[in-house]
Short mmCIF file of C-alpha atoms in Angstrom, two decimals:
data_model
loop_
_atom_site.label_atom_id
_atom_site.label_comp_id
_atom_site.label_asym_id
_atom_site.label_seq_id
_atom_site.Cartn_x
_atom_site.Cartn_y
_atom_site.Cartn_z
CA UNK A 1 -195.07 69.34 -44.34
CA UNK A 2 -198.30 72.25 -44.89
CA UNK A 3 -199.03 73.83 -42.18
CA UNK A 4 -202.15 72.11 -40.18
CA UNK A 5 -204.61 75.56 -41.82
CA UNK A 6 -203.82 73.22 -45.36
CA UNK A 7 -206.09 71.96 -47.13
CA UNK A 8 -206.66 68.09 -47.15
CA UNK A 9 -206.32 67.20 -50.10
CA UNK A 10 -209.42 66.88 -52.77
CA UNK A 11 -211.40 68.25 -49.62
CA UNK A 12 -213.00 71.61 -48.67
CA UNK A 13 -211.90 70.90 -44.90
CA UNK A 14 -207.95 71.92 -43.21
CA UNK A 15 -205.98 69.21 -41.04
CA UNK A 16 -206.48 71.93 -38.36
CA UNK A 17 -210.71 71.58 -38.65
CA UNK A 18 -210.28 67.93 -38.70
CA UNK A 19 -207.74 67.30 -35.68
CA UNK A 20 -209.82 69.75 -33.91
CA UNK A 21 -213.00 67.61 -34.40
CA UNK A 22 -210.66 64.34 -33.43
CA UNK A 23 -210.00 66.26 -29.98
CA UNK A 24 -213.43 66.77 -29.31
CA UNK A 25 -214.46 62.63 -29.80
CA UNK A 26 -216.76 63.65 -32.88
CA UNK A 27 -214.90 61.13 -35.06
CA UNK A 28 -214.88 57.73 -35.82
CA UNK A 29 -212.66 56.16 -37.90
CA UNK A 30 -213.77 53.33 -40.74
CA UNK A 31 -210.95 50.47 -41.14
CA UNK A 32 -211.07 48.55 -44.49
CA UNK A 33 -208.82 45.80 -45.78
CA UNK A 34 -206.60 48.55 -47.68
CA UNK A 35 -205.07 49.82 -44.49
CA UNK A 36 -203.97 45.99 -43.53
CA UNK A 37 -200.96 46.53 -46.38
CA UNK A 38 -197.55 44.67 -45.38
CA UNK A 39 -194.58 46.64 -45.97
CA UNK A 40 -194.33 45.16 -49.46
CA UNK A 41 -197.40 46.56 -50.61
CA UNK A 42 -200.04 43.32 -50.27
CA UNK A 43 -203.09 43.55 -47.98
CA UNK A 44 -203.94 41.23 -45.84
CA UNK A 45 -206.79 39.81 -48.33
CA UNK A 46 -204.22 39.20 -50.65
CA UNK A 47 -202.10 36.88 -49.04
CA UNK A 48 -205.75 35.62 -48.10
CA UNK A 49 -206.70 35.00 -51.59
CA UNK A 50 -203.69 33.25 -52.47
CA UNK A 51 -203.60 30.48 -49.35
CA UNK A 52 -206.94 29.76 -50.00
CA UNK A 53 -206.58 29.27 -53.28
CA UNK A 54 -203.81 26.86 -52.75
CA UNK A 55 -205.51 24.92 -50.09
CA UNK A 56 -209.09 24.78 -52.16
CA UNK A 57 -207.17 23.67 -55.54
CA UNK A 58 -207.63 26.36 -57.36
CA UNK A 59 -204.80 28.43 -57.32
CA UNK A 60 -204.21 27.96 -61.38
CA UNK A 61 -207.37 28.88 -62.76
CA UNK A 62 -208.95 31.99 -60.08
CA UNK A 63 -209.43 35.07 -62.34
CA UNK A 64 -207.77 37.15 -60.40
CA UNK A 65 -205.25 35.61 -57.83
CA UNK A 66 -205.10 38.87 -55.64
CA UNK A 67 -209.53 38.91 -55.52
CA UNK A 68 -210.74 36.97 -52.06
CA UNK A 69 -214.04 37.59 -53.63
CA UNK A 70 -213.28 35.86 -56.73
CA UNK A 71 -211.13 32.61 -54.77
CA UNK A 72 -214.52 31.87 -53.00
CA UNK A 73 -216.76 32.56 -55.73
CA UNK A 74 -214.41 30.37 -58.23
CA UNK A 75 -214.14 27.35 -56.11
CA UNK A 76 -215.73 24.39 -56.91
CA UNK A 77 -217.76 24.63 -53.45
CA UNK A 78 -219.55 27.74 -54.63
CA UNK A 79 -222.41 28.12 -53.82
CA UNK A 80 -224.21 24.52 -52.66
CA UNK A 81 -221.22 23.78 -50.32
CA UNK A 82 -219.95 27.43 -49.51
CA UNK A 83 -219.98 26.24 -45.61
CA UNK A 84 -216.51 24.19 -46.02
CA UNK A 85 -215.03 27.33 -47.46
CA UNK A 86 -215.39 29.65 -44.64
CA UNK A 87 -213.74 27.25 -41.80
CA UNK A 88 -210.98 26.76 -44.02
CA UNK A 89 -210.86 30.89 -44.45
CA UNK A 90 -210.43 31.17 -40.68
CA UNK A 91 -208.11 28.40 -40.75
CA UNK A 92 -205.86 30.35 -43.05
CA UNK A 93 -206.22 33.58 -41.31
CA UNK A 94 -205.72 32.12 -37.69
CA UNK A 95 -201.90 30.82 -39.41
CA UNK A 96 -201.13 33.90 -40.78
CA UNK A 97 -201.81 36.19 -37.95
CA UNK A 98 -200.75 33.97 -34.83
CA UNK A 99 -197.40 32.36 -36.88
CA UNK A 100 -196.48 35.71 -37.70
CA UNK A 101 -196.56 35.37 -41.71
CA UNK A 102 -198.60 38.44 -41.57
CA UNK A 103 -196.75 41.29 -39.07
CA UNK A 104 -198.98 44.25 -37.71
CA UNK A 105 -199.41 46.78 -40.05
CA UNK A 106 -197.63 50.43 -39.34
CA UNK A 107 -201.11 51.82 -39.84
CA UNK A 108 -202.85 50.15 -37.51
CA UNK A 109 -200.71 51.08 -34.37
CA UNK A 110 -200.42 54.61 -35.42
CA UNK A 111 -204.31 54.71 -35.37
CA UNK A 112 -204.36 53.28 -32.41
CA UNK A 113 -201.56 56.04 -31.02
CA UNK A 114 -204.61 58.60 -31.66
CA UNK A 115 -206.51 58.11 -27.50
CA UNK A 116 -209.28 60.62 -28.95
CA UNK A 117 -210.22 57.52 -31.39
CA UNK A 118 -212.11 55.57 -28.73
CA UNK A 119 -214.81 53.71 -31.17
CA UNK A 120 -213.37 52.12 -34.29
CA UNK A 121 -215.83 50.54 -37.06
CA UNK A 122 -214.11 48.01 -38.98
CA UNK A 123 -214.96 46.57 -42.24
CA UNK A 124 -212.43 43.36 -42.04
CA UNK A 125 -213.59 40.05 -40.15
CA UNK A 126 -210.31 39.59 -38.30
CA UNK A 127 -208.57 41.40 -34.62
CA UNK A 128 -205.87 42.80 -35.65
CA UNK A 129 -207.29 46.06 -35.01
CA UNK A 130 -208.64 44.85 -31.54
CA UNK A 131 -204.32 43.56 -31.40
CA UNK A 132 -203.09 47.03 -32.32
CA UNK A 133 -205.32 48.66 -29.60
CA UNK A 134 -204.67 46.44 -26.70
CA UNK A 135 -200.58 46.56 -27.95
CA UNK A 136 -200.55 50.39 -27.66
CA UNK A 137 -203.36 51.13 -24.93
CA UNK A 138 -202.76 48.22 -22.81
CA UNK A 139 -199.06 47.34 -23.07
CA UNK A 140 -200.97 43.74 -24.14
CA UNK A 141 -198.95 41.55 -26.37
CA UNK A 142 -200.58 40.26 -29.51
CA UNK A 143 -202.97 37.21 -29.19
CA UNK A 144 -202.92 37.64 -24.92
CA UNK A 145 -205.89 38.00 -22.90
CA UNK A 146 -206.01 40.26 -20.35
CA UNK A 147 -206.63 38.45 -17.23
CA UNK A 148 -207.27 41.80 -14.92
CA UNK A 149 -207.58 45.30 -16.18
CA UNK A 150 -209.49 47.39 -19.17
CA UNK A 151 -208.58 46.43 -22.58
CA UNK A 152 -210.34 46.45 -25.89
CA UNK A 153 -213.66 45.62 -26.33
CA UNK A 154 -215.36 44.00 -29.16
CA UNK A 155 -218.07 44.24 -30.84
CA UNK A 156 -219.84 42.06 -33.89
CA UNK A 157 -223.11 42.52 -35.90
CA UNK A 158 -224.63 39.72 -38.23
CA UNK A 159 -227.86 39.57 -39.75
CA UNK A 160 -229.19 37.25 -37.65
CA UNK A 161 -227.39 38.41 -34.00
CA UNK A 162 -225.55 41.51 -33.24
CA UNK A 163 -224.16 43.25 -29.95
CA UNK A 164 -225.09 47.35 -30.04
CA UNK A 165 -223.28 50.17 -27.72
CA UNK A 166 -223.81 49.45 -24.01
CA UNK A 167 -226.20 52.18 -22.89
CA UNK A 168 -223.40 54.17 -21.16
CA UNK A 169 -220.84 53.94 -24.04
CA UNK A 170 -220.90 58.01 -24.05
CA UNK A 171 -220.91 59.12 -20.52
CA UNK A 172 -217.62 56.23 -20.04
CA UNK A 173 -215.98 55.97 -23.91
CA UNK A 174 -213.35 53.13 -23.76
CA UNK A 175 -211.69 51.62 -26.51
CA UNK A 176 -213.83 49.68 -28.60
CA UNK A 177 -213.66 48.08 -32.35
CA UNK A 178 -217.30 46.95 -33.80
CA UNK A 179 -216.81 44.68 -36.71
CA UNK A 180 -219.71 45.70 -38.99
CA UNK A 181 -219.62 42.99 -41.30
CA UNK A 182 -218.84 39.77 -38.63
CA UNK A 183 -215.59 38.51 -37.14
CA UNK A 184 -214.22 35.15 -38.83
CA UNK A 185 -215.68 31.97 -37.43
CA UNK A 186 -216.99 28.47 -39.11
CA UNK A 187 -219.90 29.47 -40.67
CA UNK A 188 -221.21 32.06 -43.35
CA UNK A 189 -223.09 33.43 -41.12
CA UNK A 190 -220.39 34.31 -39.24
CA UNK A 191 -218.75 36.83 -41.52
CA UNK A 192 -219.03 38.67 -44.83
CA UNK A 193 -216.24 37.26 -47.37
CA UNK A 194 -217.40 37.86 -50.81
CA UNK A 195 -219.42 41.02 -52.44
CA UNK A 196 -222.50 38.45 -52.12
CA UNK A 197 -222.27 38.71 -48.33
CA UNK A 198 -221.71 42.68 -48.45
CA UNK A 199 -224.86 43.18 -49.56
CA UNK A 200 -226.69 40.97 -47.51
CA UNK A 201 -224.69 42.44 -44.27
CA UNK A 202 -226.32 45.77 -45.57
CA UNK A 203 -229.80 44.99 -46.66
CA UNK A 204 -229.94 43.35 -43.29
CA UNK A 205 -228.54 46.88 -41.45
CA UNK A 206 -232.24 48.50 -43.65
CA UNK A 207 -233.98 47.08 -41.41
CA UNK A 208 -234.69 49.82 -37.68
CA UNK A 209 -235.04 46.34 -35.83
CA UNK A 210 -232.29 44.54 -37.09
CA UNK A 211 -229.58 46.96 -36.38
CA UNK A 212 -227.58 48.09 -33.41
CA UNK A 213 -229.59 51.52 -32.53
CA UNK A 214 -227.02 52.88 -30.21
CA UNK A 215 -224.19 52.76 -33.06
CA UNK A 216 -226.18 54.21 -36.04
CA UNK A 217 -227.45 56.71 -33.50
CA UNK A 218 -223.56 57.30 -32.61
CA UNK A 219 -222.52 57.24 -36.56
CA UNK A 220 -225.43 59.51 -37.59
CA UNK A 221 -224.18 62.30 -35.10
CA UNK A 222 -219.91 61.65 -36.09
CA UNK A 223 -217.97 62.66 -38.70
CA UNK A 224 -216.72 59.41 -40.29
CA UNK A 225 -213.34 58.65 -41.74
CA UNK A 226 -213.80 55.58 -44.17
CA UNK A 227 -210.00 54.39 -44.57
CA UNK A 228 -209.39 51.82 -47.24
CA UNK A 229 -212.73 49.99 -46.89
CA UNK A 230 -212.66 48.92 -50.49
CA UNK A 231 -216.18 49.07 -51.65
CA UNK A 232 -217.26 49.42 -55.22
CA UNK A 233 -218.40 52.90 -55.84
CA UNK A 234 -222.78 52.17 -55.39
CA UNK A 235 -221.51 50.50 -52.43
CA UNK A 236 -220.05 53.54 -50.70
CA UNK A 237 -223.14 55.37 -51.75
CA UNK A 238 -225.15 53.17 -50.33
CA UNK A 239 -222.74 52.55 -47.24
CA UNK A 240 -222.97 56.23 -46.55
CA UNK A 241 -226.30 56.67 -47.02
CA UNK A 242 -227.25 53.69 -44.32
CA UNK A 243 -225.02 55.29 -41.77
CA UNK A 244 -226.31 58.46 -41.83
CA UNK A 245 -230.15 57.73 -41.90
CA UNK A 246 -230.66 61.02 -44.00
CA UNK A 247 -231.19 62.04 -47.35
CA UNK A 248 -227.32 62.37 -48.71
CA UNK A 249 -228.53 65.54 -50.02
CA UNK A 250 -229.88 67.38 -47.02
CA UNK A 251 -227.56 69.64 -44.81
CA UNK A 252 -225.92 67.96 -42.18
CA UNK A 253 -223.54 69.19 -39.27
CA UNK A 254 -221.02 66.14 -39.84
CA UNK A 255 -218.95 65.25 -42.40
CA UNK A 256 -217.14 62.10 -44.11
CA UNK A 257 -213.81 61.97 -45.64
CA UNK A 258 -213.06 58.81 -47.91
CA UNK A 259 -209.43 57.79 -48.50
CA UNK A 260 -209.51 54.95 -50.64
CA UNK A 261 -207.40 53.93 -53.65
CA UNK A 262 -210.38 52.27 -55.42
CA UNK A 263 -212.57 55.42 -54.73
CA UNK A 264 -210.12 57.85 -55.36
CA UNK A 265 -210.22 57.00 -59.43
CA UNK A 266 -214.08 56.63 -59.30
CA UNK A 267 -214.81 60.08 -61.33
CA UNK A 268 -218.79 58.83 -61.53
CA UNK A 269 -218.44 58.90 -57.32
CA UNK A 270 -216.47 62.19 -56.73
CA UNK A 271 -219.09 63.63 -59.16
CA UNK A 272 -222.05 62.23 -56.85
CA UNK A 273 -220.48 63.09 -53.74
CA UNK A 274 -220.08 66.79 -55.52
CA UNK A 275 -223.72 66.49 -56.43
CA UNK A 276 -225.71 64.85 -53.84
CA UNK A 277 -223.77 64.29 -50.72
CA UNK A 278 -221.48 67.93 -49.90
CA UNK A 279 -220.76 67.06 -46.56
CA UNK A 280 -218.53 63.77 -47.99
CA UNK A 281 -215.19 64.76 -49.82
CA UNK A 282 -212.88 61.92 -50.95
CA UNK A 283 -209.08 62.26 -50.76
CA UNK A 284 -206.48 62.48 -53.07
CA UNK A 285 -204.73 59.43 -52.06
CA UNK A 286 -204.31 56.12 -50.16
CA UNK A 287 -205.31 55.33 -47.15
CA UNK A 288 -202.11 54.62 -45.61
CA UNK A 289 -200.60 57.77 -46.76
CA UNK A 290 -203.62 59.48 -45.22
CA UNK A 291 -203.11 57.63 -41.63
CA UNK A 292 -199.44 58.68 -42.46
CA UNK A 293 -199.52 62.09 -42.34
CA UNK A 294 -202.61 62.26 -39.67
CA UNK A 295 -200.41 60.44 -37.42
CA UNK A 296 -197.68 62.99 -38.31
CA UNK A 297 -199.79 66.03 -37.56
CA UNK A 298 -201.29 64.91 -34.04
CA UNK A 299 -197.91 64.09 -33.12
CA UNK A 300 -196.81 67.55 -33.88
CA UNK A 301 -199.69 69.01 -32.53
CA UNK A 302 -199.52 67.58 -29.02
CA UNK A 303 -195.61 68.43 -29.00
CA UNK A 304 -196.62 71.98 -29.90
CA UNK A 305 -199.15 72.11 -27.26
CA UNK A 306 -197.52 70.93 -24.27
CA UNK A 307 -193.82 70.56 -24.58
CA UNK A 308 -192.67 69.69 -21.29
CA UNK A 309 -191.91 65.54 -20.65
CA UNK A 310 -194.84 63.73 -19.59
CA UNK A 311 -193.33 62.99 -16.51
CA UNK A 312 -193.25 66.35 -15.68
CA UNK A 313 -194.56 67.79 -12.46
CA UNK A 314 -197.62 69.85 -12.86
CA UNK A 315 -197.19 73.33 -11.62
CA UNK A 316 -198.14 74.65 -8.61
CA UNK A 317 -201.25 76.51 -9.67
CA UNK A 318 -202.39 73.71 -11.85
CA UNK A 319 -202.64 71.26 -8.82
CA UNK A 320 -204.25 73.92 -6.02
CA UNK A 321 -208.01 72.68 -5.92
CA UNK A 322 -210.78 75.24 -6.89
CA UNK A 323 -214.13 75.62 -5.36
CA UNK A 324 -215.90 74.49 -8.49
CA UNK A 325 -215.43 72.49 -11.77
CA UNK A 326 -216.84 73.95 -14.91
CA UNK A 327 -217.34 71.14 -17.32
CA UNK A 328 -219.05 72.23 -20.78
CA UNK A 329 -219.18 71.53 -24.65
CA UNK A 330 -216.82 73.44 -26.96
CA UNK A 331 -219.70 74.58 -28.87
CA UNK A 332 -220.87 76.04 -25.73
CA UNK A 333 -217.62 77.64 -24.73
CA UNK A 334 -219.14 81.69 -24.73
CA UNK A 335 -222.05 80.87 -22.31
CA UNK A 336 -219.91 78.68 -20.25
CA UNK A 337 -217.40 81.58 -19.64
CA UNK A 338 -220.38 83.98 -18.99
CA UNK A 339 -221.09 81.49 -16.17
CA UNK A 340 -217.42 81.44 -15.15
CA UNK A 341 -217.01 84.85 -15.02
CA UNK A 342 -220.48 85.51 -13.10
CA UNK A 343 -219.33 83.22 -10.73
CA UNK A 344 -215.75 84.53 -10.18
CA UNK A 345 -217.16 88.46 -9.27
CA UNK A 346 -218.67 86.50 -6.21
CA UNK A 347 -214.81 86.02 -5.32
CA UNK A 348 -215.62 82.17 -6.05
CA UNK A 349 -212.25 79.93 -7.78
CA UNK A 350 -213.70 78.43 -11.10
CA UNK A 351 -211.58 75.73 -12.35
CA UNK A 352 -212.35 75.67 -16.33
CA UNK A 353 -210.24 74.77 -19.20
CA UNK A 354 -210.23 77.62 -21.45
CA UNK A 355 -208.96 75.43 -24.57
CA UNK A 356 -211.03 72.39 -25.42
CA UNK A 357 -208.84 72.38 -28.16
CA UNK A 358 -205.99 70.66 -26.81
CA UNK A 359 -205.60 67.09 -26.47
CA UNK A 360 -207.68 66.21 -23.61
CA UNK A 361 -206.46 62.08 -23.10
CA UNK A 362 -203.24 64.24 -22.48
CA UNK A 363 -204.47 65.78 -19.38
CA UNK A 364 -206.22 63.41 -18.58
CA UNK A 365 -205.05 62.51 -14.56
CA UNK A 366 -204.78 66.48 -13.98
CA UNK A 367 -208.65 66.59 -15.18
CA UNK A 368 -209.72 63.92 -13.25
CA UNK A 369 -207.70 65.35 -9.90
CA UNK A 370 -209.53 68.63 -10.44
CA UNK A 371 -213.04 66.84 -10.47
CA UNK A 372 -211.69 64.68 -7.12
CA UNK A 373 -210.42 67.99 -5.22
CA UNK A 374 -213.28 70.56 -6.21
CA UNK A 375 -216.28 70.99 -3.72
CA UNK A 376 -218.59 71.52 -6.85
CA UNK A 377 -218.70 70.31 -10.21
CA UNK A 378 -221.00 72.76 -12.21
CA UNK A 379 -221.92 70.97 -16.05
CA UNK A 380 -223.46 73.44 -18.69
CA UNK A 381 -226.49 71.84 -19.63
CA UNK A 382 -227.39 72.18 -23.61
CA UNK A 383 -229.16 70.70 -26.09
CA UNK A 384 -226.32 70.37 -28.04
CA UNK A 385 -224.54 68.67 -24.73
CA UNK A 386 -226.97 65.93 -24.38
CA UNK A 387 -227.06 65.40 -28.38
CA UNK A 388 -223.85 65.02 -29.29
CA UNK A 389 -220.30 63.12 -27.35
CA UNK A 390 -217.46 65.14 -26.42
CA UNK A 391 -214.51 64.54 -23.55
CA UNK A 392 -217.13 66.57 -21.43
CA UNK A 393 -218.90 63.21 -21.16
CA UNK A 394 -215.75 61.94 -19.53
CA UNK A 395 -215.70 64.57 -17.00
CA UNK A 396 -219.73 63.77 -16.05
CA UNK A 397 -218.70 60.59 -15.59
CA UNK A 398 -216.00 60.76 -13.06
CA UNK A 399 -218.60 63.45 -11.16
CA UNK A 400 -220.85 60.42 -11.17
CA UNK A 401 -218.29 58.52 -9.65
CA UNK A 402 -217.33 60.53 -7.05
CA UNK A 403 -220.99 61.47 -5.60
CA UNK A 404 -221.19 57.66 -4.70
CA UNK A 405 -219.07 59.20 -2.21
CA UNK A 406 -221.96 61.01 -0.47
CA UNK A 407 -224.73 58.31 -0.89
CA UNK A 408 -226.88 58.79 1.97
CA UNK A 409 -225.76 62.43 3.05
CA UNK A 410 -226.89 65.66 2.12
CA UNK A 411 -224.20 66.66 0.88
CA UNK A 412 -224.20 68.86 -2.67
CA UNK A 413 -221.83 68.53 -5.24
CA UNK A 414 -223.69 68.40 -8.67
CA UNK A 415 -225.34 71.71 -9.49
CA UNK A 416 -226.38 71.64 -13.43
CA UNK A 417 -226.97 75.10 -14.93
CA UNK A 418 -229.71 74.71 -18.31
CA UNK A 419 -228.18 77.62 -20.72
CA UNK A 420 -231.11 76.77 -23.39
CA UNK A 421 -234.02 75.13 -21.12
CA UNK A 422 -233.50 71.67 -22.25
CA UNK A 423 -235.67 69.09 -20.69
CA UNK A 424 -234.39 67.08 -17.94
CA UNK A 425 -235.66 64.17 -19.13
CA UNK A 426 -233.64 64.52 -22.52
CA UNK A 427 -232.14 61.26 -23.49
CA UNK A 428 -228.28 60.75 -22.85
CA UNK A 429 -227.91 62.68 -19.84
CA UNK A 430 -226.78 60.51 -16.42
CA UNK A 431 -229.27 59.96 -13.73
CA UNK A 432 -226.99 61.56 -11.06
CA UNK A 433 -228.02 65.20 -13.34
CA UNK A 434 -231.63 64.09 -13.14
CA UNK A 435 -231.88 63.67 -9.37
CA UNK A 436 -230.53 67.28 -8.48
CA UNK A 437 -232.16 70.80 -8.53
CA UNK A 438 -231.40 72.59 -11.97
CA UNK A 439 -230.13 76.36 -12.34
CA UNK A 440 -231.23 78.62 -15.33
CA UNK A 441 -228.55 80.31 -17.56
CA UNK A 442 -230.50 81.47 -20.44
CA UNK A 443 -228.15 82.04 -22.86
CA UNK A 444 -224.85 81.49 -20.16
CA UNK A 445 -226.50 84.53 -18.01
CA UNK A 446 -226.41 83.19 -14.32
CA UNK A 447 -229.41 84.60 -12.37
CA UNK A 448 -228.54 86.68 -8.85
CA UNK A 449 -230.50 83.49 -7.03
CA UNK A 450 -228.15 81.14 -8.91
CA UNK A 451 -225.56 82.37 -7.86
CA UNK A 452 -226.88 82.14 -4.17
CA UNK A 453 -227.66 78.83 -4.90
CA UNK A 454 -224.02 78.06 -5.53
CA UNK A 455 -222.87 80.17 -2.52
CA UNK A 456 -225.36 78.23 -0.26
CA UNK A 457 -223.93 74.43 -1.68
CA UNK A 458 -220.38 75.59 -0.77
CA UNK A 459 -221.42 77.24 2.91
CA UNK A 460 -222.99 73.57 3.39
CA UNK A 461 -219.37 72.07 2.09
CA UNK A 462 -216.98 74.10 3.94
CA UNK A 463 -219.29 73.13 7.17
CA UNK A 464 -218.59 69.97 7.10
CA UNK A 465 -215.35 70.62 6.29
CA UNK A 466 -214.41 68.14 4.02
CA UNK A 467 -212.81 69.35 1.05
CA UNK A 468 -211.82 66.06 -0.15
CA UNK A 469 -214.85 63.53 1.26
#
């Protein structure tokens, strides 16, 4: 295997850059029918395509046996009676996935082995995504319910209802797959199973009040990994160019990677992409042999970065509490350690992770035991903080947590600093950073009364004496 500074192939971007932006929850993942491949090469739509044709009657004369599209559109109940074909489709699909005819693809679970990936968009109308998920996060087998306990949520959107984001998806990110084109059910309007319902799915998602706001808002700001979706190539462009609600052509701080056997051959595509959309590169391969070697690489990565067991004791040092909890943005990494080492010259112990590069689900219980023990949890405020998600929005939300602890006391514990005098009624930012007095940092630089300010909040702690309250 390349090293990770390689170049992804038929990309201007290295497996480093884009594991980096994994770590960092800037990426979402795109799941179409090409990564639901059985071991012997068939999707899942193909063994769809060929039980439906058998139990519609037309198994001898469908154009092309391996084409869902064409079983439905070829049936003799197409179009005036489409509604018996799509209860039989669930019919079929329901056998194959809950009998076991169809086993869990390799893909899906090594996806799912990726924590960073918290939302998944999928193109496919059944849960074996949602299965995969709950399987590796959850320890849930497939087709259980969890009675008690987190597992995966789900989301659907049809043209005529959809769910959207809850409000605070980004300040608490948990596992979540949003079927963009419908989940299977008994009617057509249920879910999109021919080309004729793709683009009435889309034309539908035109429309600013009928479409989920909080998701394109989330997709417009992520890079976007579209994995096997299987569109024809104006279909991409016009997939792409609905997610990002921008001009293709414009500059953009995200990017798209397409790994797609029917894209990959699509010269007029890679030539539009090279054209009119730089930010979107297309691999030079499958989809499954992309989630192959991703999957290989974060393994890697993570064993590089912290070899020790994972039942390991943490150290000494890593477990002794600190007076206060840096929490920041990696793009604001400088100004945060200009507030960190402001701070420290006071004699003050700043807890701050130097490396928002590693794998943060990883350290996940340390971070949160840090954010339990410290007397003060200092974010860095930016508007590239409140714009954009990040593992720092996990981190503001276990602060929120923990000052339910000191509901009706005085006691301090979140003291913002504003490194760029954003608003602080900016949108995305939680209410318990609202309701508390602000510090300027313009440009990281802590100001002498600052730092007073901090000294005063931990005076006020250490009175009461109650480290841990």
């Amino acid at each position: 295997m390349t090293p990770d500074n390689e170049t992804i192939k038929g990309t201007d971007y290295s497996w480093d850059y884009l594991l980096t932006n994994i770590e960092e929850g800037v990426t979402i993942p795109v799941i179409g029918p090409e990564v639901l491949t059985t071991p012997d090469g068939r999707t899942l739509n193909e063994h769809l395509a060929v039980k439906l044709a058998e139990k519609l009657n037309v198994s001898s004369r469908v154009s092309d046996p391996k084409s869902l599209n064409m079983t439905i559109v070829e049936s003799d109940d197409f179009p005036n009676k489409r509604q018996r074909i799509y209860p039989r489709l669930k019919e079929v699909l329901d056998q194959l996935i809950n009998e076991g005819a169809f086993p869990m693809p390799e893909a899906l679970l090594k996806l799912a082995e990726i924590k960073p990936f918290q939302l998944f968009l999928s193109t496919t109308f059944d849960q074996l995504l949602r299965r995969a998920l709950d399987r590796v996060r959850f320890d849930i087998e497939d087709g259980k319910t969890a009675l008690l306990g987190p597992a995966t949520s789900t989301l659907t959107y049809t043209p005529t209802r959809f769910d959207d984001l809850p409000a605070d998806w980004s300040e608490r990110p948990r596992p979540t797959v949003f079927h963009l084109f419908g989940r299977a059910g008994v009617m057509p309007t249920d879910y999109a199973a021919t080309d004729g319902d793709l683009l009435e799915w889309l034309h539908a998602m035109q429309s600013g009040e009928g479409r989920p706001q909080r998701l394109f808002e989330k997709l417009r700001h992520s890079n976007l990994l579209l994995l096997g979706v299987g569109f024809p190539d104006w279909l991409a462009r016009f997939f792409l160019r609905v997610a990002k609600d921008s001009r293709l052509l414009e500059n953009r701080e995200r990017f798209e990677i397409l790994a797609d056997n029917r894209l990959n051959s699509s010269d007029s595509l890679v030539y539009f992409c090279h054209r009119f959309s730089w930010e979107t590169s297309i691999y030079e391969g499958g989809a499954v042999e992309f989630i192959n070697e991703l999957h290989e690489r974060w393994q890697k990565r993570e064993t590089k970065r912290d070899p020790r067991p994972s039942r390991q004791e943490p150290s000494e040092d890593e477990m002794k509490p600190k007076d206060i909890f840096i929490s920041y943005a990696s793009e604001d990494r400088e100004k945060a350690e200009r507030v960190k080492t402001k701070l420290e010259t006071k004699g003050l112990e700043v807890w701050y992770d130097r490396d928002r590069l590693k794998p943060a689900h990883f350290f996940e219980n340390r971070i949160r035991d840090h954010i339990q023990r410290c007397d003060l949890f200092v974010p860095i405020i930016s508007k590239t903080a409140c714009a954009y998600d990040g593992y720092y929005r996990q981190e503001w939300f276990w602060a929120g947590e923990r000052v339910r602890q000191f509901y009706g006391t005085e006691r301090p514990f979140i003291l913002p600093v504003n490194i760029d005098q954003t608003p602080a009624n900016s949108p995305n930012l939680p209410e318990t950073f609202r309701s508390v007095q602000w510090m300027d940092a313009p440009d990281g630089k802590l100001k002498e009364e600052s730092i007073e300010q901090v000294c005063e909040a931990l005076r006020e702690v250490r009175k009461r004496g109650r480290r841990n309250a």
